[in-house]
mmCIF file of C-alpha atoms in Angstrom:
data_model
loop_
_atom_site.group_PDB
_atom_site.id
_atom_site.type_symbol
_atom_site.label_atom_id
_atom_site.label_comp_id
_atom_site.label_asym_id
_atom_site.label_seq_id
_atom_site.Cartn_x
_atom_site.Cartn_y
_atom_site.Cartn_z
ATOM 1 C CA MET A 121 26.063 -67.967 -30.045
ATOM 2 C CA HIS A 122 27.651 -71.070 -27.943
ATOM 3 C CA PRO A 123 26.289 -74.286 -26.697
ATOM 4 C CA ARG A 124 24.488 -74.481 -23.275
ATOM 5 C CA TRP A 125 24.443 -78.002 -23.410
ATOM 6 C CA GLN A 126 24.340 -81.206 -25.505
ATOM 7 C CA ARG A 127 22.304 -84.492 -24.583
ATOM 8 C CA GLN A 128 22.690 -87.372 -27.013
ATOM 9 C CA LEU A 129 19.178 -89.536 -27.220
ATOM 10 C CA PRO A 130 18.916 -93.087 -28.670
ATOM 11 C CA GLU A 131 17.271 -92.260 -31.852
ATOM 12 C CA ALA A 132 16.040 -88.917 -33.994
ATOM 13 C CA VAL A 133 14.573 -86.115 -32.068
ATOM 14 C CA THR A 134 10.996 -85.673 -33.813
ATOM 15 C CA ALA A 135 9.871 -82.409 -31.729
ATOM 16 C CA LEU A 136 10.978 -80.148 -28.951
ATOM 17 C CA ARG A 137 9.036 -77.801 -26.714
ATOM 18 C CA TRP A 138 10.036 -75.875 -23.742
ATOM 19 C CA ARG A 139 8.071 -75.574 -20.859
ATOM 20 C CA SER A 140 8.268 -72.822 -17.578
ATOM 21 C CA ALA A 141 8.349 -74.591 -14.389
ATOM 22 C CA ALA A 142 5.547 -73.645 -11.869
ATOM 23 C CA GLU A 143 4.972 -73.408 -8.282
ATOM 24 C CA PRO A 144 2.335 -75.389 -6.682
ATOM 25 C CA ASP A 145 -0.184 -72.415 -6.885
ATOM 26 C CA GLY A 146 0.303 -72.072 -10.384
ATOM 27 C CA HIS A 147 3.004 -68.900 -10.369
ATOM 28 C CA SER A 148 6.129 -69.256 -12.443
ATOM 29 C CA ALA A 149 9.069 -70.243 -10.611
ATOM 30 C CA GLY A 150 11.257 -68.704 -13.010
ATOM 31 C CA ALA A 151 12.816 -72.054 -14.241
ATOM 32 C CA GLU A 152 12.041 -74.090 -17.269
ATOM 33 C CA ASP A 153 12.870 -76.991 -18.995
ATOM 34 C CA LEU A 154 12.826 -78.832 -22.232
ATOM 35 C CA LEU A 155 10.631 -81.568 -23.866
ATOM 36 C CA ALA A 156 12.069 -84.106 -26.007
ATOM 37 C CA ALA A 157 10.355 -86.408 -28.113
ATOM 38 C CA GLY A 158 11.849 -89.272 -30.027
ATOM 39 C CA ALA A 159 11.787 -91.652 -33.024
ATOM 40 C CA ASP A 160 11.805 -94.341 -30.442
ATOM 41 C CA GLY A 161 8.651 -93.391 -28.746
ATOM 42 C CA TRP A 162 9.881 -92.061 -25.602
ATOM 43 C CA LEU A 163 9.341 -88.441 -23.791
ATOM 44 C CA ARG A 164 12.289 -86.811 -21.929
ATOM 45 C CA SER A 165 12.379 -83.441 -19.614
ATOM 46 C CA HIS A 166 15.768 -82.076 -19.717
ATOM 47 C CA ALA A 167 16.352 -79.079 -17.267
ATOM 48 C CA GLY A 168 16.666 -76.154 -19.039
ATOM 49 C CA GLY A 169 19.744 -74.576 -17.329
ATOM 50 C CA ASP A 170 22.072 -77.508 -17.805
ATOM 51 C CA GLY A 171 20.264 -80.334 -19.609
ATOM 52 C CA THR A 172 19.999 -82.781 -16.505
ATOM 53 C CA GLU A 173 17.431 -85.033 -17.565
ATOM 54 C CA GLN A 174 14.637 -85.214 -14.795
ATOM 55 C CA LEU A 175 11.836 -87.511 -16.389
ATOM 56 C CA ALA A 176 12.108 -90.178 -19.195
ATOM 57 C CA TRP A 177 9.161 -92.450 -19.961
ATOM 58 C CA GLN A 178 8.014 -94.533 -23.095
ATOM 59 C CA ALA A 179 4.965 -93.015 -24.395
ATOM 60 C CA HIS A 180 4.388 -94.618 -27.712
ATOM 61 C CA THR A 181 5.041 -97.816 -29.300
ATOM 62 C CA GLY A 182 7.035 -96.449 -32.266
ATOM 63 C CA GLY A 183 8.147 -93.055 -33.109
ATOM 64 C CA ILE A 184 6.508 -89.655 -31.690
ATOM 65 C CA THR A 185 4.703 -87.966 -34.494
ATOM 66 C CA ALA A 186 3.665 -84.790 -32.803
ATOM 67 C CA LEU A 187 4.020 -83.020 -29.420
ATOM 68 C CA CYS A 188 1.737 -80.045 -28.380
ATOM 69 C CA LEU A 189 2.321 -78.354 -24.789
ATOM 70 C CA ARG A 190 -1.186 -76.991 -23.646
ATOM 71 C CA PRO A 191 -1.438 -73.470 -23.217
ATOM 72 C CA THR A 192 -2.791 -72.178 -19.791
ATOM 73 C CA PRO A 193 -5.117 -69.232 -20.132
ATOM 74 C CA LYS A 194 -4.891 -66.615 -17.079
ATOM 75 C CA PRO A 195 -8.222 -67.162 -15.340
ATOM 76 C CA ALA A 196 -10.571 -64.002 -15.197
ATOM 77 C CA PRO A 197 -11.270 -61.971 -12.358
ATOM 78 C CA ASN A 198 -13.118 -64.216 -9.353
ATOM 79 C CA GLU A 199 -12.852 -67.069 -11.723
ATOM 80 C CA ALA A 200 -11.114 -70.415 -10.410
ATOM 81 C CA GLY A 201 -7.936 -71.289 -12.386
ATOM 82 C CA ASP A 202 -7.932 -74.296 -14.756
ATOM 83 C CA SER A 203 -8.213 -77.708 -13.160
ATOM 84 C CA LEU A 204 -7.364 -79.794 -16.054
ATOM 85 C CA PRO A 205 -4.300 -81.615 -14.936
ATOM 86 C CA ALA A 206 -3.208 -82.470 -18.660
ATOM 87 C CA VAL A 207 -0.432 -80.284 -19.728
ATOM 88 C CA LEU A 208 0.992 -82.121 -22.769
ATOM 89 C CA ALA A 209 -0.662 -84.219 -25.499
ATOM 90 C CA SER A 210 1.141 -86.507 -27.345
ATOM 91 C CA ALA A 211 0.495 -88.883 -31.028
ATOM 92 C CA GLY A 212 2.267 -91.396 -32.534
ATOM 93 C CA GLU A 213 2.952 -94.246 -34.997
ATOM 94 C CA ASP A 214 1.035 -96.290 -32.798
ATOM 95 C CA GLY A 215 -2.247 -94.081 -33.577
ATOM 96 C CA ARG A 216 -2.800 -93.101 -30.155
ATOM 97 C CA VAL A 217 -3.739 -89.468 -28.783
ATOM 98 C CA LEU A 218 -2.447 -89.559 -25.208
ATOM 99 C CA LEU A 219 -2.618 -86.776 -22.427
ATOM 100 C CA TRP A 220 0.153 -86.516 -19.620
ATOM 101 C CA ASP A 221 0.403 -84.583 -16.344
ATOM 102 C CA THR A 222 3.732 -82.364 -15.193
ATOM 103 C CA ARG A 223 5.229 -85.974 -14.128
ATOM 104 C CA GLY A 224 4.698 -88.000 -17.053
ATOM 105 C CA GLY A 225 1.564 -89.450 -15.871
ATOM 106 C CA LEU A 226 -1.030 -90.557 -18.225
ATOM 107 C CA VAL A 227 -4.211 -88.858 -17.788
ATOM 108 C CA ALA A 228 -6.017 -90.339 -20.460
ATOM 109 C CA THR A 229 -5.871 -92.338 -23.925
ATOM 110 C CA LEU A 230 -8.120 -90.239 -26.241
ATOM 111 C CA ALA A 231 -7.763 -91.954 -29.385
ATOM 112 C CA GLU A 232 -6.598 -95.301 -30.561
ATOM 113 C CA GLU A 233 -6.469 -95.047 -34.614
ATOM 114 C CA SER A 234 -5.496 -97.759 -36.951
ATOM 115 C CA SER A 235 -2.953 -95.458 -38.635
ATOM 116 C CA TRP A 236 -0.151 -93.068 -37.669
ATOM 117 C CA VAL A 237 -1.782 -89.786 -36.255
ATOM 118 C CA GLU A 238 0.569 -87.072 -37.566
ATOM 119 C CA HIS A 239 -1.174 -83.944 -36.811
ATOM 120 C CA LEU A 240 -2.136 -82.387 -33.421
ATOM 121 C CA ALA A 241 -2.891 -78.828 -32.052
ATOM 122 C CA TRP A 242 -4.512 -77.007 -29.412
ATOM 123 C CA THR A 243 -6.275 -73.696 -29.600
ATOM 124 C CA ALA A 244 -4.671 -70.754 -28.282
ATOM 125 C CA ASP A 245 -6.505 -70.834 -24.763
ATOM 126 C CA GLY A 246 -5.825 -74.712 -24.445
ATOM 127 C CA SER A 247 -9.468 -75.632 -24.598
ATOM 128 C CA LEU A 248 -9.930 -77.617 -27.801
ATOM 129 C CA LEU A 249 -7.253 -80.376 -28.886
ATOM 130 C CA ALA A 250 -7.322 -81.269 -32.868
ATOM 131 C CA ALA A 251 -5.699 -84.364 -33.925
ATOM 132 C CA ALA A 252 -6.124 -85.585 -37.781
ATOM 133 C CA ALA A 253 -5.395 -89.317 -38.562
ATOM 134 C CA GLY A 254 -5.980 -89.880 -42.591
ATOM 135 C CA ARG A 255 -9.230 -88.734 -43.195
ATOM 136 C CA SER A 256 -10.726 -88.203 -39.862
ATOM 137 C CA ILE A 257 -10.408 -85.204 -37.726
ATOM 138 C CA HIS A 258 -10.940 -85.599 -33.936
ATOM 139 C CA LEU A 259 -11.990 -82.715 -31.479
ATOM 140 C CA TRP A 260 -11.600 -82.992 -27.346
ATOM 141 C CA ARG A 261 -12.688 -80.350 -24.828
ATOM 142 C CA GLY A 262 -10.352 -81.619 -21.958
ATOM 143 C CA GLU A 263 -11.027 -85.510 -21.967
ATOM 144 C CA GLU A 264 -14.616 -84.987 -23.318
ATOM 145 C CA SER A 265 -14.697 -85.917 -27.235
ATOM 146 C CA LEU A 266 -16.710 -83.392 -29.220
ATOM 147 C CA GLY A 267 -16.950 -85.920 -31.919
ATOM 148 C CA VAL A 268 -15.344 -86.405 -35.315
ATOM 149 C CA TRP A 269 -15.005 -85.033 -38.610
ATOM 150 C CA TYR A 270 -14.883 -87.306 -41.690
ATOM 151 C CA ASP A 271 -13.760 -86.366 -45.249
ATOM 152 C CA ALA A 272 -14.420 -89.413 -47.482
ATOM 153 C CA ASN A 273 -12.671 -87.492 -50.116
ATOM 154 C CA ARG A 274 -9.425 -86.058 -48.694
ATOM 155 C CA SER A 275 -6.590 -87.064 -46.158
ATOM 156 C CA VAL A 276 -5.542 -83.985 -43.954
ATOM 157 C CA LEU A 277 -2.093 -83.710 -44.523
ATOM 158 C CA ALA A 278 -1.618 -80.290 -42.514
ATOM 159 C CA LEU A 279 -3.680 -78.462 -39.680
ATOM 160 C CA ALA A 280 -3.749 -75.387 -37.572
ATOM 161 C CA TRP A 281 -6.272 -73.423 -35.472
ATOM 162 C CA ALA A 282 -7.044 -69.974 -35.787
ATOM 163 C CA PRO A 283 -5.861 -67.472 -33.165
ATOM 164 C CA ASP A 284 -9.415 -67.151 -32.057
ATOM 165 C CA GLY A 285 -10.005 -70.718 -31.760
ATOM 166 C CA LYS A 286 -13.385 -71.228 -33.568
ATOM 167 C CA ARG A 287 -11.844 -72.096 -36.675
ATOM 168 C CA LEU A 288 -9.759 -75.041 -37.829
ATOM 169 C CA ALA A 289 -7.707 -74.619 -41.070
ATOM 170 C CA THR A 290 -7.082 -78.120 -42.488
ATOM 171 C CA ALA A 291 -5.066 -78.682 -45.874
ATOM 172 C CA ALA A 292 -5.370 -81.687 -48.138
ATOM 173 C CA ASN A 293 -4.633 -82.513 -51.763
ATOM 174 C CA LYS A 294 -5.385 -79.535 -53.901
ATOM 175 C CA GLY A 295 -6.758 -77.478 -51.449
ATOM 176 C CA LEU A 296 -7.069 -75.623 -48.348
ATOM 177 C CA HIS A 297 -10.516 -75.740 -46.152
ATOM 178 C CA LEU A 298 -11.777 -74.293 -43.161
ATOM 179 C CA TRP A 299 -13.890 -76.021 -40.130
ATOM 180 C CA GLN A 300 -16.108 -74.128 -37.946
ATOM 181 C CA VAL A 301 -16.358 -75.506 -34.302
ATOM 182 C CA GLY A 302 -20.053 -76.614 -34.086
ATOM 183 C CA GLY A 303 -20.311 -77.207 -37.796
ATOM 184 C CA ASP A 304 -20.606 -80.180 -39.614
ATOM 185 C CA ALA A 305 -18.722 -79.336 -43.181
ATOM 186 C CA PRO A 306 -15.782 -77.036 -44.477
ATOM 187 C CA VAL A 307 -15.665 -74.261 -46.559
ATOM 188 C CA GLN A 308 -12.941 -74.485 -49.166
ATOM 189 C CA LEU A 309 -10.732 -71.367 -49.204
ATOM 190 C CA LEU A 310 -8.065 -72.285 -51.607
ATOM 191 C CA GLN A 311 -7.438 -74.343 -54.671
ATOM 192 C CA PHE A 312 -4.136 -75.098 -55.702
ATOM 193 C CA PRO A 313 -2.130 -78.201 -57.666
ATOM 194 C CA GLY A 314 0.177 -80.636 -55.466
ATOM 195 C CA ALA A 315 0.061 -81.568 -51.973
ATOM 196 C CA PRO A 316 0.330 -79.350 -49.011
ATOM 197 C CA VAL A 317 3.424 -79.783 -46.643
ATOM 198 C CA VAL A 318 3.248 -77.142 -43.715
ATOM 199 C CA LEU A 319 0.182 -74.669 -42.712
ATOM 200 C CA GLY A 320 0.290 -71.772 -40.461
ATOM 201 C CA TRP A 321 -1.925 -68.974 -39.731
ATOM 202 C CA ARG A 322 -0.767 -65.142 -39.272
ATOM 203 C CA PRO A 323 -1.070 -64.307 -35.542
ATOM 204 C CA ASP A 324 -3.981 -61.735 -36.355
ATOM 205 C CA GLY A 325 -5.954 -64.514 -37.850
ATOM 206 C CA LYS A 326 -6.386 -62.787 -41.389
ATOM 207 C CA ALA A 327 -4.040 -65.101 -43.564
ATOM 208 C CA LEU A 328 -3.108 -68.177 -43.803
ATOM 209 C CA ALA A 329 0.158 -69.717 -45.530
ATOM 210 C CA VAL A 330 0.479 -73.415 -47.420
ATOM 211 C CA GLY A 331 3.751 -74.722 -48.549
ATOM 212 C CA THR A 332 3.340 -77.187 -51.104
ATOM 213 C CA GLN A 333 4.969 -80.447 -52.179
ATOM 214 C CA ASP A 334 5.523 -79.006 -55.979
ATOM 215 C CA GLY A 335 7.305 -75.660 -54.527
ATOM 216 C CA PHE A 336 4.629 -73.220 -54.117
ATOM 217 C CA LEU A 337 3.680 -71.030 -51.390
ATOM 218 C CA GLN A 338 -0.060 -70.426 -51.293
ATOM 219 C CA VAL A 339 -1.392 -67.459 -49.207
ATOM 220 C CA TRP A 340 -5.094 -67.044 -48.617
ATOM 221 C CA ARG A 341 -5.775 -63.549 -46.992
ATOM 222 C CA GLN A 342 -9.061 -61.835 -46.000
ATOM 223 C CA ALA A 343 -9.706 -58.275 -48.064
ATOM 224 C CA GLY A 344 -9.512 -55.152 -46.536
ATOM 225 C CA ALA A 345 -12.320 -52.982 -45.248
ATOM 226 C CA ARG A 346 -13.315 -52.101 -48.738
ATOM 227 C CA GLY A 347 -12.725 -55.622 -50.245
ATOM 228 C CA GLN A 348 -9.812 -55.002 -52.039
ATOM 229 C CA GLY A 349 -7.211 -57.865 -52.927
ATOM 230 C CA ALA A 350 -4.426 -58.181 -55.255
ATOM 231 C CA LYS A 351 -4.896 -57.098 -58.973
ATOM 232 C CA GLY A 352 -6.322 -60.263 -60.552
ATOM 233 C CA ALA A 353 -6.515 -62.086 -57.345
ATOM 234 C CA GLY A 354 -8.995 -64.724 -56.975
ATOM 235 C CA ARG A 355 -11.618 -63.864 -54.548
ATOM 236 C CA ARG A 356 -13.815 -66.336 -52.452
ATOM 237 C CA GLY A 357 -16.269 -64.630 -49.898
ATOM 238 C CA GLY A 358 -14.354 -61.426 -49.814
ATOM 239 C CA SER A 359 -10.718 -62.876 -49.663
ATOM 240 C CA SER A 360 -7.877 -63.298 -52.112
ATOM 241 C CA GLN A 361 -5.165 -65.417 -52.798
ATOM 242 C CA LEU A 362 -1.489 -65.272 -53.883
ATOM 243 C CA THR A 363 0.721 -67.754 -55.317
ATOM 244 C CA MET A 364 4.618 -67.419 -54.798
ATOM 245 C CA ARG A 365 6.930 -69.648 -57.183
ATOM 246 C CA GLY A 366 10.090 -70.394 -57.922
ATOM 247 C CA TYR A 367 11.533 -72.365 -54.827
ATOM 248 C CA PRO A 368 13.728 -75.205 -55.937
ATOM 249 C CA ALA A 369 11.994 -77.657 -53.620
ATOM 250 C CA LYS A 370 8.809 -78.590 -51.763
ATOM 251 C CA VAL A 371 8.318 -75.747 -49.078
ATOM 252 C CA ALA A 372 8.299 -77.737 -45.897
ATOM 253 C CA CYS A 373 8.960 -74.823 -43.588
ATOM 254 C CA LEU A 374 7.218 -71.657 -42.780
ATOM 255 C CA ASP A 375 6.476 -69.545 -39.661
ATOM 256 C CA TRP A 376 4.555 -66.319 -39.170
ATOM 257 C CA HIS A 377 6.357 -63.379 -37.453
ATOM 258 C CA PRO A 378 4.768 -62.802 -34.202
ATOM 259 C CA THR A 379 3.992 -59.238 -34.848
ATOM 260 C CA ARG A 380 4.269 -58.118 -38.384
ATOM 261 C CA SER A 381 2.795 -59.258 -41.686
ATOM 262 C CA ARG A 382 5.666 -61.133 -42.675
ATOM 263 C CA VAL A 383 5.965 -65.133 -43.263
ATOM 264 C CA ALA A 384 9.614 -67.006 -43.162
ATOM 265 C CA THR A 385 9.543 -69.945 -45.665
ATOM 266 C CA ALA A 386 12.300 -72.302 -47.066
ATOM 267 C CA GLY A 387 12.088 -74.618 -50.122
ATOM 268 C CA GLY A 388 15.610 -75.362 -50.531
ATOM 269 C CA GLN A 389 18.846 -73.784 -49.576
ATOM 270 C CA ASP A 390 17.458 -70.123 -48.903
ATOM 271 C CA VAL A 391 15.124 -68.573 -46.267
ATOM 272 C CA VAL A 392 12.415 -66.394 -48.136
ATOM 273 C CA LEU A 393 10.947 -63.712 -46.031
ATOM 274 C CA TRP A 394 7.586 -62.372 -47.879
ATOM 275 C CA ASP A 395 5.882 -59.345 -46.532
ATOM 276 C CA ILE A 396 2.256 -59.797 -47.034
ATOM 277 C CA PRO A 397 0.136 -56.448 -47.377
ATOM 278 C CA ALA A 398 -3.314 -56.102 -46.890
ATOM 279 C CA ALA A 399 -3.833 -55.427 -50.466
ATOM 280 C CA GLY A 400 -1.708 -55.936 -53.636
ATOM 281 C CA GLU A 401 1.270 -58.501 -54.271
ATOM 282 C CA GLY A 402 3.644 -59.797 -51.502
ATOM 283 C CA LYS A 403 7.656 -58.634 -51.530
ATOM 284 C CA PRO A 404 9.941 -61.523 -51.148
ATOM 285 C CA THR A 405 13.623 -61.086 -49.243
ATOM 286 C CA PRO A 406 15.693 -64.088 -49.984
ATOM 287 C CA LEU A 407 18.030 -64.933 -47.354
ATOM 288 C CA ARG A 408 21.140 -66.780 -48.581
ATOM 289 C CA LEU A 409 23.913 -68.493 -46.349
ATOM 290 C CA HIS A 410 22.600 -72.364 -46.243
ATOM 291 C CA ARG A 411 24.332 -74.522 -48.717
ATOM 292 C CA THR A 412 21.986 -77.531 -48.421
ATOM 293 C CA ALA A 413 18.034 -77.734 -47.673
ATOM 294 C CA ILE A 414 16.985 -75.920 -45.110
ATOM 295 C CA THR A 415 14.753 -78.273 -42.355
ATOM 296 C CA ALA A 416 13.696 -76.127 -39.764
ATOM 297 C CA LEU A 417 12.463 -72.116 -39.058
ATOM 298 C CA ALA A 418 11.487 -70.628 -35.973
ATOM 299 C CA TYR A 419 11.174 -67.125 -35.070
ATOM 300 C CA ALA A 420 11.941 -66.017 -31.640
ATOM 301 C CA PRO A 421 8.816 -65.174 -29.048
ATOM 302 C CA HIS A 422 9.613 -61.287 -29.699
ATOM 303 C CA GLY A 423 9.996 -61.606 -33.404
ATOM 304 C CA THR A 424 13.748 -59.671 -33.801
ATOM 305 C CA LEU A 425 15.250 -63.104 -34.162
ATOM 306 C CA LEU A 426 14.830 -65.877 -36.851
ATOM 307 C CA ALA A 427 16.822 -69.150 -36.248
ATOM 308 C CA SER A 428 16.880 -71.531 -39.511
ATOM 309 C CA ALA A 429 18.872 -74.861 -39.695
ATOM 310 C CA ASP A 430 19.555 -77.299 -42.698
ATOM 311 C CA ARG A 431 20.364 -80.750 -43.570
ATOM 312 C CA ASP A 432 24.395 -80.261 -42.986
ATOM 313 C CA GLY A 433 23.884 -79.323 -39.597
ATOM 314 C CA ARG A 434 24.421 -75.662 -40.221
ATOM 315 C CA VAL A 435 22.352 -73.165 -37.816
ATOM 316 C CA CYS A 436 21.903 -69.550 -38.348
ATOM 317 C CA ILE A 437 20.552 -66.640 -36.464
ATOM 318 C CA TRP A 438 19.260 -63.790 -38.304
ATOM 319 C CA SER A 439 18.032 -60.254 -37.420
ATOM 320 C CA ASP A 440 14.256 -58.918 -37.720
ATOM 321 C CA ALA A 441 15.863 -57.306 -41.188
ATOM 322 C CA GLY A 442 17.416 -60.305 -42.603
ATOM 323 C CA ALA A 443 20.984 -59.841 -41.951
ATOM 324 C CA PRO A 444 22.953 -63.099 -40.637
ATOM 325 C CA LEU A 445 23.985 -62.462 -37.179
ATOM 326 C CA GLN A 446 25.565 -65.822 -35.918
ATOM 327 C CA SER A 447 26.239 -69.400 -37.441
ATOM 328 C CA LEU A 448 27.458 -72.620 -36.199
ATOM 329 C CA GLY A 449 27.875 -76.152 -37.723
ATOM 330 C CA LEU A 450 26.316 -79.234 -35.784
ATOM 331 C CA ASP A 451 27.100 -82.976 -36.761
ATOM 332 C CA ALA A 452 23.934 -83.654 -38.299
ATOM 333 C CA GLU A 453 20.739 -82.890 -40.211
ATOM 334 C CA VAL A 454 18.327 -80.724 -37.864
ATOM 335 C CA ALA A 455 14.792 -81.822 -37.453
ATOM 336 C CA CYS A 456 13.288 -79.435 -35.311
ATOM 337 C CA ALA A 457 14.082 -76.156 -33.472
ATOM 338 C CA ALA A 458 12.087 -74.180 -30.551
ATOM 339 C CA TRP A 459 13.048 -71.038 -28.768
ATOM 340 C CA ASN A 460 12.127 -70.646 -24.925
ATOM 341 C CA ALA A 461 10.097 -68.014 -23.645
ATOM 342 C CA ASP A 462 12.565 -65.032 -23.481
ATOM 343 C CA GLY A 463 14.203 -65.870 -26.612
ATOM 344 C CA SER A 464 17.748 -66.006 -24.803
ATOM 345 C CA ALA A 465 18.352 -69.488 -25.919
ATOM 346 C CA VAL A 466 17.133 -71.957 -28.954
ATOM 347 C CA ALA A 467 17.185 -75.826 -29.116
ATOM 348 C CA PHE A 468 17.834 -77.784 -32.137
ATOM 349 C CA GLY A 469 17.140 -81.386 -32.485
ATOM 350 C CA GLY A 470 19.157 -83.645 -34.954
ATOM 351 C CA THR A 471 18.471 -86.769 -36.600
ATOM 352 C CA ASP A 472 21.399 -88.289 -34.918
ATOM 353 C CA GLY A 473 19.317 -88.056 -31.335
ATOM 354 C CA ARG A 474 21.622 -85.024 -30.258
ATOM 355 C CA ILE A 475 19.886 -81.926 -28.473
ATOM 356 C CA THR A 476 21.866 -78.931 -28.452
ATOM 357 C CA VAL A 477 20.657 -75.944 -26.632
ATOM 358 C CA MET A 478 22.128 -72.486 -27.514
ATOM 359 C CA ASP A 479 22.638 -69.223 -26.003
ATOM 360 C CA ILE A 480 22.311 -66.236 -27.775
ATOM 361 C CA GLU A 481 25.279 -63.841 -27.424
ATOM 362 C CA THR A 482 24.294 -60.168 -26.820
ATOM 363 C CA GLN A 483 26.437 -57.160 -26.579
ATOM 364 C CA THR A 484 24.527 -54.500 -24.401
ATOM 365 C CA GLY A 485 22.210 -52.246 -26.205
ATOM 366 C CA ARG A 486 23.539 -53.710 -29.505
ATOM 367 C CA GLY A 487 21.549 -57.106 -29.588
ATOM 368 C CA PRO A 488 23.260 -60.274 -31.079
ATOM 369 C CA THR A 489 26.608 -60.524 -31.839
ATOM 370 C CA ALA A 490 27.447 -60.068 -35.528
ATOM 371 C CA ALA A 491 29.371 -62.824 -37.457
ATOM 372 C CA LYS A 492 31.736 -63.215 -40.265
ATOM 373 C CA HIS A 493 30.436 -65.580 -42.801
ATOM 374 C CA ALA A 494 31.403 -66.928 -46.576
ATOM 375 C CA LYS A 495 30.353 -65.164 -49.422
ATOM 376 C CA ALA A 496 26.560 -65.814 -49.820
ATOM 377 C CA PRO A 497 25.479 -68.089 -52.814
ATOM 378 C CA GLN A 498 23.937 -66.129 -55.843
ATOM 379 C CA ARG A 499 20.742 -67.788 -56.820
ATOM 380 C CA PRO A 500 17.375 -66.198 -58.408
ATOM 381 C CA ASP A 501 14.802 -64.910 -56.487
ATOM 382 C CA PRO A 502 11.115 -66.312 -55.811
ATOM 383 C CA GLU A 503 8.359 -64.360 -57.476
ATOM 384 C CA VAL A 504 4.699 -63.802 -56.545
ATOM 385 C CA THR A 505 1.775 -64.717 -58.899
ATOM 386 C CA PRO A 506 -1.744 -63.057 -57.772
ATOM 387 C CA ARG A 507 -4.402 -65.489 -58.700
#
């Protein structure tokens, strides 16, 4: 792993998104650029190859809290392509949700809230956009508003679309709720103490993981064909709940493996991999190399590599089996990480405003080059409690 390029922004990097460049006919041109959001409210586009700044514009007054690149579905045979010009959605401390085109032109102002909009997500096919501010959840199809869901009892602390694009999961204090597109009220899936921090769906849509402020990982999963769940598990409509405990701090990072029933998590100095079976208890695999709290986790698109980063700026690349392959120290806390489309490079954004893009070294037939590391610290393993 070695730096491809670095760029210094005026303030902290709040989000990174890779985007493939496209020809006018919509076909990929093979190039890519990196979009960076900053705490100063600016959006910047950098060439993926050398980091040259291509575009820069002030998107929000105050920091950018969320940045989402719109997925572009492939048109079915004999169907016209997608005509929506917006490819990027942003949200900020100024309470606005904005749509942008490929050149940084404003397409639409979707919302102007009185409070920060902190959560933003497209469906997998790019047809629907959801945003949450306080107790309100807004939905749009393109520029058309589909209405607002409002929950008088709970503020939304995290949200994520199911892979099918028909269900939206929201996490609020002491619970996880599921909203159906076209419905009016959510169904509560999980109850738990504490406030949620991060939320993610398994790629097949049959499990949800929630990290909480008080150091727990909560997992909801659909029961198997025979309705079997973990022994003693709490069941709600043919589902079960697992509670993973033993994290020394809030579980602020999680990412599901793209093809396996495994979720990478962090709530302190260790990466913890959990294999979640269709029935029975999860199995933890702690990965110990970091010595300060982990602040970012991201699987490569192919799932064979996992990137982690911590508060001191240490970044690590792990194999699918959990072996440390490469590590490097940066100058400041890492706020976010993002892989490019083919998994050949990973970008890290720092609280000091620095963007670092790393090429992943490979050896023919052997994958990433193994590296020598200091002896891993010894810490107790997390444990699972079915409910």
